[in-house]
PDB file of C-alpha atoms (C1' of nucleotides) in Angstrom:
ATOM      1  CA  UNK A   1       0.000   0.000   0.000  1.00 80.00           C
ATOM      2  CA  UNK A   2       0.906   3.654  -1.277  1.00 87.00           C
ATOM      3  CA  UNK A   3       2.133   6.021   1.872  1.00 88.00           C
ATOM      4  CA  UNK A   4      -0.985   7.977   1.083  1.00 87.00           C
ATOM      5  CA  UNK A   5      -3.031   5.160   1.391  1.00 89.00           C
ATOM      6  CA  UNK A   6      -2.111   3.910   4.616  1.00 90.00           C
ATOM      7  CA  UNK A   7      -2.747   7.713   6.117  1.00 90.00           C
ATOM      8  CA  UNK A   8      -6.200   7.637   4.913  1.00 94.00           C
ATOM      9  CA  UNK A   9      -6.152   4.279   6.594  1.00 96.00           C
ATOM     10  CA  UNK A  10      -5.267   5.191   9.756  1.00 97.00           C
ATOM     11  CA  UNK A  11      -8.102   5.384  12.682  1.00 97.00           C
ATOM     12  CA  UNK A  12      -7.819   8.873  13.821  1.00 98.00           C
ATOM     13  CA  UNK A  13     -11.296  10.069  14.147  1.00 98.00           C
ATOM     14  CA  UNK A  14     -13.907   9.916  16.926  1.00 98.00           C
ATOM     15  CA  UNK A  15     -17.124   9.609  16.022  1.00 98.00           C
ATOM     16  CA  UNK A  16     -18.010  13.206  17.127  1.00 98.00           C
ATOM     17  CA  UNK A  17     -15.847  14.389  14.260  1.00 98.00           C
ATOM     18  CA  UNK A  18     -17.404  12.043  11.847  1.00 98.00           C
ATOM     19  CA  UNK A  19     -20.372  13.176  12.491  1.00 98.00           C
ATOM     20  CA  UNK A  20     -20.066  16.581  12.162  1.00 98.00           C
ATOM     21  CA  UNK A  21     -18.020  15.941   8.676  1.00 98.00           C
ATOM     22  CA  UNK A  22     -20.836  13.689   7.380  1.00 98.00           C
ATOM     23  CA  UNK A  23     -23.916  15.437   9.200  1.00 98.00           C
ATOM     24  CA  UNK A  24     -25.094  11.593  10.003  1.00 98.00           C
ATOM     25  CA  UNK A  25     -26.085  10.707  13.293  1.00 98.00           C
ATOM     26  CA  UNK A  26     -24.089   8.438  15.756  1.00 97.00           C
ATOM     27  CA  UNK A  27     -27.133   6.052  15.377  1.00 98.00           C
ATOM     28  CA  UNK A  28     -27.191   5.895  11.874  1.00 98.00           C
ATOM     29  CA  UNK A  29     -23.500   5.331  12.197  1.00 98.00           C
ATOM     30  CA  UNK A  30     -22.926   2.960  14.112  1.00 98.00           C
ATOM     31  CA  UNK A  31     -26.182   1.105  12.398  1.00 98.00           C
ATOM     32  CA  UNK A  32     -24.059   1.067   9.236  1.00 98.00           C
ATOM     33  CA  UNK A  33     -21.516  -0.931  11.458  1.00 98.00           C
ATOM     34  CA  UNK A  34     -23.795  -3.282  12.681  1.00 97.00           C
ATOM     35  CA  UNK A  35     -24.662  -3.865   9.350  1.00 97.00           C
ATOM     36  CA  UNK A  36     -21.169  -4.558   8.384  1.00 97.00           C
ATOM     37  CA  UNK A  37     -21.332  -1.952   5.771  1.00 98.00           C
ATOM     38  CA  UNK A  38     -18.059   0.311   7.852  1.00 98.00           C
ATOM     39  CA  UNK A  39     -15.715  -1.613  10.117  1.00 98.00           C
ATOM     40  CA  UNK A  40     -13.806   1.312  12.556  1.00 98.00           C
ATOM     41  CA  UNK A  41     -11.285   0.054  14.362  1.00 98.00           C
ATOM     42  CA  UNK A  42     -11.483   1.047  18.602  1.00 98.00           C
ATOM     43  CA  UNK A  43      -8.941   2.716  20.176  1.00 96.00           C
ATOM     44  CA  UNK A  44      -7.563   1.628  23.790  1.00 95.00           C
ATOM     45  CA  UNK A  45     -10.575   2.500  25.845  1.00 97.00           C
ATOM     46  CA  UNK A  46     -12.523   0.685  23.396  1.00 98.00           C
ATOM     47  CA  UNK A  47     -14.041   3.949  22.210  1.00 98.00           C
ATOM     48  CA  UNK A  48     -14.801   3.834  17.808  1.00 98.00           C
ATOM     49  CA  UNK A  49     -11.883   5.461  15.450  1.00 98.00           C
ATOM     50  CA  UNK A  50     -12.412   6.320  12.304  1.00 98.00           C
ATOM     51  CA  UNK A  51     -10.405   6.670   9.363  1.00 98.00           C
ATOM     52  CA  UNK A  52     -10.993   9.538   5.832  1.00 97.00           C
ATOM     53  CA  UNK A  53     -11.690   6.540   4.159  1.00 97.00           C
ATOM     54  CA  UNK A  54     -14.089   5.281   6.540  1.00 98.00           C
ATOM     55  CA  UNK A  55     -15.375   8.739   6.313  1.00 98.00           C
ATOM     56  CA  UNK A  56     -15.558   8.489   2.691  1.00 98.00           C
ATOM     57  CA  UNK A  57     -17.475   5.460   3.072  1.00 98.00           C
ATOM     58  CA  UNK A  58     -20.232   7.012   4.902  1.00 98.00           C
ATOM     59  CA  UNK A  59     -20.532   9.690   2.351  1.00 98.00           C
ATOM     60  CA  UNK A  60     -20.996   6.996  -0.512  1.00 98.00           C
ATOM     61  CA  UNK A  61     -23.550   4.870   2.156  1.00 98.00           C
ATOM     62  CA  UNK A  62     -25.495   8.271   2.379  1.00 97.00           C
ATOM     63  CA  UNK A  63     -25.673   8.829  -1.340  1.00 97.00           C
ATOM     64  CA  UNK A  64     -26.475   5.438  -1.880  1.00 97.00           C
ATOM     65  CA  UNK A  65     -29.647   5.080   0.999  1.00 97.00           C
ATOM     66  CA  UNK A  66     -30.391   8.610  -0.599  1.00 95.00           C
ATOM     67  CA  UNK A  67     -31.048   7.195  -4.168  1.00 95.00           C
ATOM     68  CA  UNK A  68     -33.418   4.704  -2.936  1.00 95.00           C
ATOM     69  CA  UNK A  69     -30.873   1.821  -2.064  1.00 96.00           C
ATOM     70  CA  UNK A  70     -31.641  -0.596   1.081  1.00 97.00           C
ATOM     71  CA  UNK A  71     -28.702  -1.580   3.277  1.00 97.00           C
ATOM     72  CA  UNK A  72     -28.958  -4.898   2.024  1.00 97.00           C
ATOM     73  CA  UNK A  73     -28.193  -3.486  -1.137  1.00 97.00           C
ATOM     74  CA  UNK A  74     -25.224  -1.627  -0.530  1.00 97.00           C
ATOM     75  CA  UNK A  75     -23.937  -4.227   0.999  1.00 97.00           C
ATOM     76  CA  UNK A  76     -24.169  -5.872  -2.169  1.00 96.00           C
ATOM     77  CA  UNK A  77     -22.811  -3.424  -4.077  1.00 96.00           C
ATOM     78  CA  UNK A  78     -19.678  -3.148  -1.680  1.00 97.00           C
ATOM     79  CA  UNK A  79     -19.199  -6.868  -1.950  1.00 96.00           C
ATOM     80  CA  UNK A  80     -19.392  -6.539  -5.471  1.00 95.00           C
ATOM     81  CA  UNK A  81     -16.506  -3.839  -5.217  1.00 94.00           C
ATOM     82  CA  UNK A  82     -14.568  -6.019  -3.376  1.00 94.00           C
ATOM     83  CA  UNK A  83     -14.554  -8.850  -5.477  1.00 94.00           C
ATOM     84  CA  UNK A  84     -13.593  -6.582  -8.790  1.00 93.00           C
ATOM     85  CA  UNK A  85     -10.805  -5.159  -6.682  1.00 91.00           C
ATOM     86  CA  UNK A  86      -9.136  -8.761  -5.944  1.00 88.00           C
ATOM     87  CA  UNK A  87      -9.959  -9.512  -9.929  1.00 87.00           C
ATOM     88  CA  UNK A  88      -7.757  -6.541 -10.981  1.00 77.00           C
ATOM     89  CA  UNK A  89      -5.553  -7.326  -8.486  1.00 78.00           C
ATOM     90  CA  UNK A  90      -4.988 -10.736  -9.834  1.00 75.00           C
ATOM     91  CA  UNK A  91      -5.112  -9.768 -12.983  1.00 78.00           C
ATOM     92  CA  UNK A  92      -2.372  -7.463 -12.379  1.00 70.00           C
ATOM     93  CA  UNK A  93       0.124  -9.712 -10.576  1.00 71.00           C
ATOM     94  CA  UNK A  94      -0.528 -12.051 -13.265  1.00 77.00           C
ATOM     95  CA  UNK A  95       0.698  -9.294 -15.968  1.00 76.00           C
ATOM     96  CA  UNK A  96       3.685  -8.748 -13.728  1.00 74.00           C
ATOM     97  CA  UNK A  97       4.525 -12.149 -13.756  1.00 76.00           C
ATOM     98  CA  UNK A  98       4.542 -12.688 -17.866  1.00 76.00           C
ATOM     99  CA  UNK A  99       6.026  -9.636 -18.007  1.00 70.00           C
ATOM    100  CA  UNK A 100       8.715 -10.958 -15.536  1.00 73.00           C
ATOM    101  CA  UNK A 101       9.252 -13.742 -17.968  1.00 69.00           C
ATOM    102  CA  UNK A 102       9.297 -11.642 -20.843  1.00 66.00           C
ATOM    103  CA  UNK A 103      12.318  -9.760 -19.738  1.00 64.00           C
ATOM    104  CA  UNK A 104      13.794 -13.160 -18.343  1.00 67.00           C
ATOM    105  CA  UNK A 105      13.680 -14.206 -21.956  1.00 64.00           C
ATOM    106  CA  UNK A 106      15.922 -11.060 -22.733  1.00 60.00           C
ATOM    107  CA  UNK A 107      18.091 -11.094 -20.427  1.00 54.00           C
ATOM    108  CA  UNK A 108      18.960 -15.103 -21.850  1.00 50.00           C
ATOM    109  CA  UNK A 109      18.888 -14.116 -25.405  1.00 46.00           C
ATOM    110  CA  UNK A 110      18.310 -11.067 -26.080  1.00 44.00           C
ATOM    111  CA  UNK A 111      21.988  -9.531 -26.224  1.00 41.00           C
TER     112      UNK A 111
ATOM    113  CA  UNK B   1      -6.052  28.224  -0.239  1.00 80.00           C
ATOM    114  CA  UNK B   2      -6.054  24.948  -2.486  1.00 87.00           C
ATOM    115  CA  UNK B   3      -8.231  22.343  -1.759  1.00 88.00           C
ATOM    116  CA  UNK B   4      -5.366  20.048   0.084  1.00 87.00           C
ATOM    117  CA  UNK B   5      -4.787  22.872   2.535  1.00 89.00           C
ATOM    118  CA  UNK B   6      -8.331  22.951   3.376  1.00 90.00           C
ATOM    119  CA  UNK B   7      -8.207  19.305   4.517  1.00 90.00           C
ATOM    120  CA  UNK B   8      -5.239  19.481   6.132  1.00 94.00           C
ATOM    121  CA  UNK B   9      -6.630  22.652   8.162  1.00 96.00           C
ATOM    122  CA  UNK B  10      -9.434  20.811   8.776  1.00 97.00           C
ATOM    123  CA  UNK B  11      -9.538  20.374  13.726  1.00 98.00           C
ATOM    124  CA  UNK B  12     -10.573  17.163  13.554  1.00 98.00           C
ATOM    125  CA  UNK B  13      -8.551  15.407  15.794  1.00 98.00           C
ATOM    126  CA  UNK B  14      -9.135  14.655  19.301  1.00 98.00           C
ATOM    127  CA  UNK B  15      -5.517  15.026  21.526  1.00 98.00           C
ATOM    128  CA  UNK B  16      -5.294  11.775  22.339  1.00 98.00           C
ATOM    129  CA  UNK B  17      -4.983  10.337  18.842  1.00 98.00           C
ATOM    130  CA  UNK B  18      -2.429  13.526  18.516  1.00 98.00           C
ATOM    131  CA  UNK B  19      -0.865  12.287  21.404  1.00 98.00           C
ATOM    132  CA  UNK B  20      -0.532   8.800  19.743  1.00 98.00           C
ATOM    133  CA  UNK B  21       0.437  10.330  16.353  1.00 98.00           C
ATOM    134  CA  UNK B  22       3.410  12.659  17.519  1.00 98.00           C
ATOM    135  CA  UNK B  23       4.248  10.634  21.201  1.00 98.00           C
ATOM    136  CA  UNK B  24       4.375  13.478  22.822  1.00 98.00           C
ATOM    137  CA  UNK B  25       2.139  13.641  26.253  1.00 98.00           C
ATOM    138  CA  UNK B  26      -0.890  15.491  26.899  1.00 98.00           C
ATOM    139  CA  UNK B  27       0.789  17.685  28.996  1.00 98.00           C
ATOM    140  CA  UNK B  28       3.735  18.639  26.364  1.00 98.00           C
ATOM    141  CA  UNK B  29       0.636  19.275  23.588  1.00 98.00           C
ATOM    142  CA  UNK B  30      -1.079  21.730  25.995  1.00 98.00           C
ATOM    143  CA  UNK B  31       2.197  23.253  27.367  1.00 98.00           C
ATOM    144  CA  UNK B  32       3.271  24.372  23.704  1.00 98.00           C
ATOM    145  CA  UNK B  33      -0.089  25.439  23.356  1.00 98.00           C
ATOM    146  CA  UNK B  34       0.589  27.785  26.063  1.00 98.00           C
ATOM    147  CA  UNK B  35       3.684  29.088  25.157  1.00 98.00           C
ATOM    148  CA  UNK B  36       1.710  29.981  21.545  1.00 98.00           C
ATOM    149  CA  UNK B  37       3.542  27.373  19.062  1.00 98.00           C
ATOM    150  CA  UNK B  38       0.157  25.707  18.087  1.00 98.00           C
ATOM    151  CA  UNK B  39      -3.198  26.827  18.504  1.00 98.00           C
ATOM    152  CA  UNK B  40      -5.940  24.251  17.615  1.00 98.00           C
ATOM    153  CA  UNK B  41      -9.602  24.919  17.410  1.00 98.00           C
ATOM    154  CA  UNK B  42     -12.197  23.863  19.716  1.00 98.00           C
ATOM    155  CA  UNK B  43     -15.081  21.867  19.696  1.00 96.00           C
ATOM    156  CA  UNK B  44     -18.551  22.365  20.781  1.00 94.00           C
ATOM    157  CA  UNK B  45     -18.029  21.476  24.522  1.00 96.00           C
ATOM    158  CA  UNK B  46     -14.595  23.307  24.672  1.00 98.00           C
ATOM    159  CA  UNK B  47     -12.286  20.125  23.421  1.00 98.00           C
ATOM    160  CA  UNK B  48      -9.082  20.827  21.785  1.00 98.00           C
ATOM    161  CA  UNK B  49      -9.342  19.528  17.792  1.00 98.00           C
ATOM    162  CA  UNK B  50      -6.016  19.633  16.191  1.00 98.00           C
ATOM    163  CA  UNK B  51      -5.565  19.564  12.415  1.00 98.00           C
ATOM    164  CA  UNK B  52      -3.191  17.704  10.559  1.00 97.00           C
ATOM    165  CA  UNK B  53      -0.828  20.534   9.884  1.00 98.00           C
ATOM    166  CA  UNK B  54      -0.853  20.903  13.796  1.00 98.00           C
ATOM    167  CA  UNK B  55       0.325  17.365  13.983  1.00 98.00           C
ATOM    168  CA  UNK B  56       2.870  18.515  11.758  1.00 98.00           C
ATOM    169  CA  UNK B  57       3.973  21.618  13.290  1.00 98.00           C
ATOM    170  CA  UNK B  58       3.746  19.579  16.970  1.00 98.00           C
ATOM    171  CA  UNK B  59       6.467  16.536  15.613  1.00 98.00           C
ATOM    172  CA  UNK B  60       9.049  19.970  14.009  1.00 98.00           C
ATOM    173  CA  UNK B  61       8.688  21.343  17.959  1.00 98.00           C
ATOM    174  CA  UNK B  62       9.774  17.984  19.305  1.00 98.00           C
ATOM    175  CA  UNK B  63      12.574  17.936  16.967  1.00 98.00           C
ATOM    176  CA  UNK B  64      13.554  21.541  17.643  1.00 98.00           C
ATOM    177  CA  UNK B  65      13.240  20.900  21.727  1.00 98.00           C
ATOM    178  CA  UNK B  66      15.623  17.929  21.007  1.00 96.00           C
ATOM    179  CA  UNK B  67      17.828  19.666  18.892  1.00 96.00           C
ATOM    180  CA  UNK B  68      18.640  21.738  21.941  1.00 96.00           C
ATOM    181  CA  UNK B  69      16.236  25.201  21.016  1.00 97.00           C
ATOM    182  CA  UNK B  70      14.257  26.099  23.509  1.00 97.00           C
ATOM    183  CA  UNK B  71      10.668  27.262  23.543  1.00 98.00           C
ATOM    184  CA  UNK B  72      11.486  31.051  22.903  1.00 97.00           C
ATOM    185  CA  UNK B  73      14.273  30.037  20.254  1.00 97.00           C
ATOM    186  CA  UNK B  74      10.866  27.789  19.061  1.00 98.00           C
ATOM    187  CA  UNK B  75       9.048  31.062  18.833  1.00 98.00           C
ATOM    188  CA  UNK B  76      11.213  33.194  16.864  1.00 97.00           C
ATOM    189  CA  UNK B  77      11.519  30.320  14.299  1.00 97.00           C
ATOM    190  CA  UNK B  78       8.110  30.620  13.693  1.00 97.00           C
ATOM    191  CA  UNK B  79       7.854  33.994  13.838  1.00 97.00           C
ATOM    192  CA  UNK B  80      10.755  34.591  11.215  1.00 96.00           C
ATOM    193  CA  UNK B  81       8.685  31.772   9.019  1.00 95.00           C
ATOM    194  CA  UNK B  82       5.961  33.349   9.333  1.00 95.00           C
ATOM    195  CA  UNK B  83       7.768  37.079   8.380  1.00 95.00           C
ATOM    196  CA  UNK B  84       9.009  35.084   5.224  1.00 95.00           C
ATOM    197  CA  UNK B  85       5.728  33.194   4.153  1.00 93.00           C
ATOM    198  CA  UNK B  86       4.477  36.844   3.751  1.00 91.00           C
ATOM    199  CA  UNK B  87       7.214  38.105   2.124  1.00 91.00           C
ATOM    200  CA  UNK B  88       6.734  35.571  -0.604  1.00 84.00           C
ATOM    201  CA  UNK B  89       3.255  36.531  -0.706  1.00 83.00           C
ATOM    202  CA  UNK B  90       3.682  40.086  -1.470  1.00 81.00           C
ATOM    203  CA  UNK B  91       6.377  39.690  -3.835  1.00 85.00           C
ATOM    204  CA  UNK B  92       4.141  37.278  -5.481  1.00 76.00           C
ATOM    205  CA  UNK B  93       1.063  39.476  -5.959  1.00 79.00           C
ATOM    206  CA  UNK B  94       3.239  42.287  -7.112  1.00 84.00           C
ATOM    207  CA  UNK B  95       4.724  39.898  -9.823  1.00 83.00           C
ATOM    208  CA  UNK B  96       1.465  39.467 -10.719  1.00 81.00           C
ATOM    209  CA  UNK B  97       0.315  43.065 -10.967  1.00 82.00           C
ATOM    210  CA  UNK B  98       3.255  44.084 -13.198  1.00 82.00           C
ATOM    211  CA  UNK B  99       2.471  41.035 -15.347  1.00 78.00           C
ATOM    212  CA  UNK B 100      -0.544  42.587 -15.109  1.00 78.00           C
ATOM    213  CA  UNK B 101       0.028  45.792 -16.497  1.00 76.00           C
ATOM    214  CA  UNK B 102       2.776  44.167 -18.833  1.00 72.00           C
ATOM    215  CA  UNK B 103      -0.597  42.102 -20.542  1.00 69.00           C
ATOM    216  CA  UNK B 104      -3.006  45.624 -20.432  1.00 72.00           C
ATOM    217  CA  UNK B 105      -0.163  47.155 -22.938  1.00 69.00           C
ATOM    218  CA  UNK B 106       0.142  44.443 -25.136  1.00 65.00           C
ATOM    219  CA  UNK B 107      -3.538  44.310 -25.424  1.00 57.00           C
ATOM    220  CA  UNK B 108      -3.720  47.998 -26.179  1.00 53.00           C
ATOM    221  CA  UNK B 109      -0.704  48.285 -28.585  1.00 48.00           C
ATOM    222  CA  UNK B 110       0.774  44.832 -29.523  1.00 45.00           C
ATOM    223  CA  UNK B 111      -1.698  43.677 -32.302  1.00 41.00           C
TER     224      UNK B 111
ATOM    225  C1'  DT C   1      27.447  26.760  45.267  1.00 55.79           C
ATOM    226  C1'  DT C   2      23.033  28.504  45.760  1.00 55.79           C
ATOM    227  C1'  DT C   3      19.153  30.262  43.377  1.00 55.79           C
ATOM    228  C1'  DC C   4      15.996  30.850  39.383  1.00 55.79           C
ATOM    229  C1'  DT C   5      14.014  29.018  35.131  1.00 55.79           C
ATOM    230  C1'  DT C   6      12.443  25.611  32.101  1.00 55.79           C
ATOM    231  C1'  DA C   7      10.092  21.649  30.565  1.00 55.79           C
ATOM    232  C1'  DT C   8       7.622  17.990  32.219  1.00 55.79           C
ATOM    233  C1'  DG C   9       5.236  14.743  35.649  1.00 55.79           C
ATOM    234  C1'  DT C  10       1.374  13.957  38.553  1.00 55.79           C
ATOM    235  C1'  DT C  11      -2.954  14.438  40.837  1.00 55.79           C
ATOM    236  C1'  DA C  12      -7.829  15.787  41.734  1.00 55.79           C
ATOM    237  C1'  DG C  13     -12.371  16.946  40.573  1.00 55.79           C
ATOM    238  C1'  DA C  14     -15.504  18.235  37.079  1.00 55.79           C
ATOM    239  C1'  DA C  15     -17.358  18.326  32.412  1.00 55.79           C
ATOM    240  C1'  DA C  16     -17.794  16.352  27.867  1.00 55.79           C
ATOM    241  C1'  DA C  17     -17.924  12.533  24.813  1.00 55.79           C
ATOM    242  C1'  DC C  18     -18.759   7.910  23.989  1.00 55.79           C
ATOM    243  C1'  DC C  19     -20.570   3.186  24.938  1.00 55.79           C
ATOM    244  C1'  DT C  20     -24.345  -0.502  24.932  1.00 55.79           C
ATOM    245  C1'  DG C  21     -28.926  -1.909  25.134  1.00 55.79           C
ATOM    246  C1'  DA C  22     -33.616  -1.101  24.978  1.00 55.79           C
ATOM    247  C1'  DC C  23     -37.906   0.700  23.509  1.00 55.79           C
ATOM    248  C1'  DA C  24     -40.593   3.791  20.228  1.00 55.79           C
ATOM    249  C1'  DC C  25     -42.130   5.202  15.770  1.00 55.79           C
ATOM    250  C1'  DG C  26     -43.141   6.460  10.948  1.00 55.79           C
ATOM    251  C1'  DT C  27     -42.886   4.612   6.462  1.00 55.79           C
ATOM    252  C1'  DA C  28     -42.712   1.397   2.980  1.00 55.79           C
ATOM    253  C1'  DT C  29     -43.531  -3.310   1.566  1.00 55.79           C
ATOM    254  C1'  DG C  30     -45.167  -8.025   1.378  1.00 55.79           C
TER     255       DG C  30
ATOM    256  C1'  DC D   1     -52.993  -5.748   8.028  1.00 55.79           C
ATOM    257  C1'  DA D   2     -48.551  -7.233   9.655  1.00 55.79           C
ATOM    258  C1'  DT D   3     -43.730  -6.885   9.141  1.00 55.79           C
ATOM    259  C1'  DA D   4     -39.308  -5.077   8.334  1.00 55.79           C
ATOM    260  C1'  DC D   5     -36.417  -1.109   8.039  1.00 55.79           C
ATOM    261  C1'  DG D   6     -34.043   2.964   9.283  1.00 55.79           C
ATOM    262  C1'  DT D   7     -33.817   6.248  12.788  1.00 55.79           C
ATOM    263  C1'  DG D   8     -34.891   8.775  17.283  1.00 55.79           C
ATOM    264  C1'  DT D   9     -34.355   8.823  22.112  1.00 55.79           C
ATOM    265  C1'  DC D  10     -33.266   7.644  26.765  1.00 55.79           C
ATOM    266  C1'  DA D  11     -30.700   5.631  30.782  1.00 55.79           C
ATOM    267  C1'  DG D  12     -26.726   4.260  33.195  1.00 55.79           C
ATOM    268  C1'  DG D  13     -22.016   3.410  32.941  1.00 55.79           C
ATOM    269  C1'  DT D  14     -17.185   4.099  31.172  1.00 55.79           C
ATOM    270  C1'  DT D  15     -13.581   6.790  28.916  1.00 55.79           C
ATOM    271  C1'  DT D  16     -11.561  11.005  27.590  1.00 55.79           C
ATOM    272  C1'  DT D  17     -10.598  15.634  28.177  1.00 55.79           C
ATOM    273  C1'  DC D  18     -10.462  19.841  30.855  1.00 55.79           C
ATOM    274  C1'  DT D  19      -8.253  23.227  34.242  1.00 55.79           C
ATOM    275  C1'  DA D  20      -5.519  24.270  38.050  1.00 55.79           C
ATOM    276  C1'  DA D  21      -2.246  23.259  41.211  1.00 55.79           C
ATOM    277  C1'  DC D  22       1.812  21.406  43.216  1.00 55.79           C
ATOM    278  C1'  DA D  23       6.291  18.703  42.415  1.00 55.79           C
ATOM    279  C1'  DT D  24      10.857  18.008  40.316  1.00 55.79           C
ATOM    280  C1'  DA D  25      15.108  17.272  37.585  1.00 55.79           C
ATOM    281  C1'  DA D  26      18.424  19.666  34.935  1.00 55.79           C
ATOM    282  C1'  DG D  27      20.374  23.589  33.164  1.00 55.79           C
ATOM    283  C1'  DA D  28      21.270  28.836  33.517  1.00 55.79           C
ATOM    284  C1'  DA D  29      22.354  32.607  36.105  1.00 55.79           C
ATOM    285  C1'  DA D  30      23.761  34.961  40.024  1.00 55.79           C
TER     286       DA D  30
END
DNA sequence: TTTCTTATGTTAGAAAACCTGACACGTATG
DNA sequence: CATACGTGTCAGGTTTTCTAACATAAGAAA
């Protein structure tokens, strides 16, 4: 992961601030958790902490219940993220690899 | 301000994830605060938020403190940045009022 | 050396924020 | 109509933060 990705990974936030930068509730947002649709990591106490992507997150879960979508259905749509992530993912690691052959095959003959 | 700055100016943070971020204590955070090197926002109820240039400008104190400056020698390092931040500001905007005027006569005579 | 100053530790009591769990309720849907 | 869904609200308990004060080790100054 990218430097800038693991800052807007990291759990920072308490839910106070969270819910004054997504003007949702602490119900509604910790209903989303229950629901599996945000997992925020706890700090020592135990207390919720948040990171800009989960913050993100809620902004897209807003849109999304906005336009009409159940929870069910953005779950669906996350898990549906998820898997295209992993497939581009693969598909990526597989182009490495051929491409790691590729300039193998150079490297034998190719001088 | 761009956008970026914005977010990074954003008091968001709570001092105990500052105090996990920069491991400084509690007490050191509010101490500089007193002595004027940082000066975070407040919430509602009268919390301390700190932004994430704060965090920045908190971990350049602990490296100035161990460096051997003390909290006034802190101050007038600021106070010279600051002196030169504006500097480059105002010899910015007049660079762009005599590009300015440089434009305004080509438009009147230079066609 | 003795006496200040500086930066930090520690403690106490109060206020603010957060936690979980429960019950209530309006709206949409089967 | 009956149910499920998303949200509001409340109570009681825990965690975090607040201010103010006193304590102290190490360096600076007298």
């Amino acid at each position: 992961m990218s430097e800038r990705e693991l800052r807007r990974n990291l759990a920072i936030l308490p839910i106070g601030t969270v819910r004054e930068l997504t003007l949702l509730t602490d119900r509604q947002i910790r209903y989303y958790e229950q629901n599996e649709l945000i997992a925020p990591n706890r700090g020592k106490g135990g207390q919720r902490r948040y990171s800009l992507n989960d913050v993100d997150r809620l902004l897209e879960i807003k849109d999304f219940l906005d336009a009409g979508d159940s929870i069910k259905d953005i779950q669906e749509i996350f898990a549906k993220q998820r898997r295209k992530a992993i497939e581009k993912q693969d598909s990526e690691s597989a182009l490495r690899r051929s491409l790691q052959k590729e300039f193998a095959q150079i490297g034998r003959f190719g001088r």
